[in-house]
Amino acid sequence: MIEKIKENINHPEKLERLYHDDRKSFESSFEKVFSEIENSEIAKFWKIRLDFDKTPDKMKRPSSDISIMVAVCLLAGFLIKIPDIFKIDLTKYLFYEKDAGIIVFFGLTLYAIWINKNFNQKRLVIILLTFIVSIIYINLLPSDKTSDSINLAYIHMPLLMWCTYGLVFIDFNLKDRSKRIEYIKHNGDLAILGAIVLIAGGVLTGITIGLFNAININIQNFYMNNVVITGLVAAPIVVTYIIKNYTTMTNKIAPVIANIFSPLVLLTLIIYLVAIAISGKDPYNDRNFL
């Protein structure tokens, strides 16, 4: 391969063919021979091209990033396990309905603070107070699933937390439109990759429980109550880490999934709107339907 690169250094088409025929061999051989051909403009181009591919995703990740990600996941996992730790009766107290969304966005917000290196004390106090007030408010509400107003509070509290997370993500810069657009894009990537991670987790759960059942060991309750619940709140944080550190992969996967499902979602909504018109349901006058 080294000799072929030397022979074809002035023939870009042949170099491209060599690269596609055996990428690994081409990359390793090019590194070895570069010192002999570095004066060639084409060689300089290939050096930049190959190094650029390695820089963002293949270089060693800072251990601090992984450590912080794992620490935030463990914190979120601990918080979601509060009912088990403190023996809370979930039939009388709706812990997950009240606090699950807050815990997820609290973890995401903490990780976003680390990513942005946003350690401004005033902003940290604002963020902390927002979460504390929200937690106190939502937990003072009665645990009544039959109350529409309380159910609406359960629904809208995660939306408030989503806005708080957004403020941290854009570094409190509400005037920068590009950052707001970037946050919307980030949410799309988070949803798509999160769905893939959850599907993979679901498959792993089924395989794990099935394997243990095959040897007459029932781990379903333990696995669901510990691993699955912790994994659900940790998944968005892990996906955020993937989006941040593996942008090349994210930029390839997310658009493909979006292009596949966008027409399907549009078609589904059109059919649904037609079905609403035929059924005579009116969301403006029928509160239960809304």
Coordinates of N, CA and C in Angstrom, one line a residue, residues 72 105-115:
V72 N -23.7 12.2 37.8 CA -25.0 12.7 37.7 C -26.0 11.6 37.5
F105 N -35.0 16.2 34.5 CA -34.4 17.5 34.1 C -33.4 18.1 35.0
F106 N -33.5 17.7 36.3 CA -32.5 18.1 37.2 C -31.1 17.5 36.8
G107 N -31.1 16.2 36.5 CA -29.9 15.6 36.0 C -29.4 16.2 34.8
L108 N -30.3 16.5 33.8 CA -29.9 17.1 32.5 C -29.3 18.5 32.8
T109 N -29.9 19.2 33.7 CA -29.5 20.6 34.0 C -28.1 20.6 34.6
L110 N -27.9 19.7 35.6 CA -26.6 19.6 36.2 C -25.5 19.3 35.2
Y111 N -25.8 18.4 34.3 CA -24.8 18.0 33.3 C -24.6 19.2 32.3
A112 N -25.6 19.9 32.0 CA -25.5 21.1 31.1 C -24.6 22.2 31.7
I113 N -24.8 22.3 33.0 CA -24.0 23.3 33.8 C -22.5 22.9 33.6
W114 N -22.2 21.6 33.7 CA -20.8 21.2 33.6 C -20.3 21.4 32.2
I115 N -21.1 21.0 31.2 CA -20.7 21.2 29.8 C -20.4 22.6 29.5

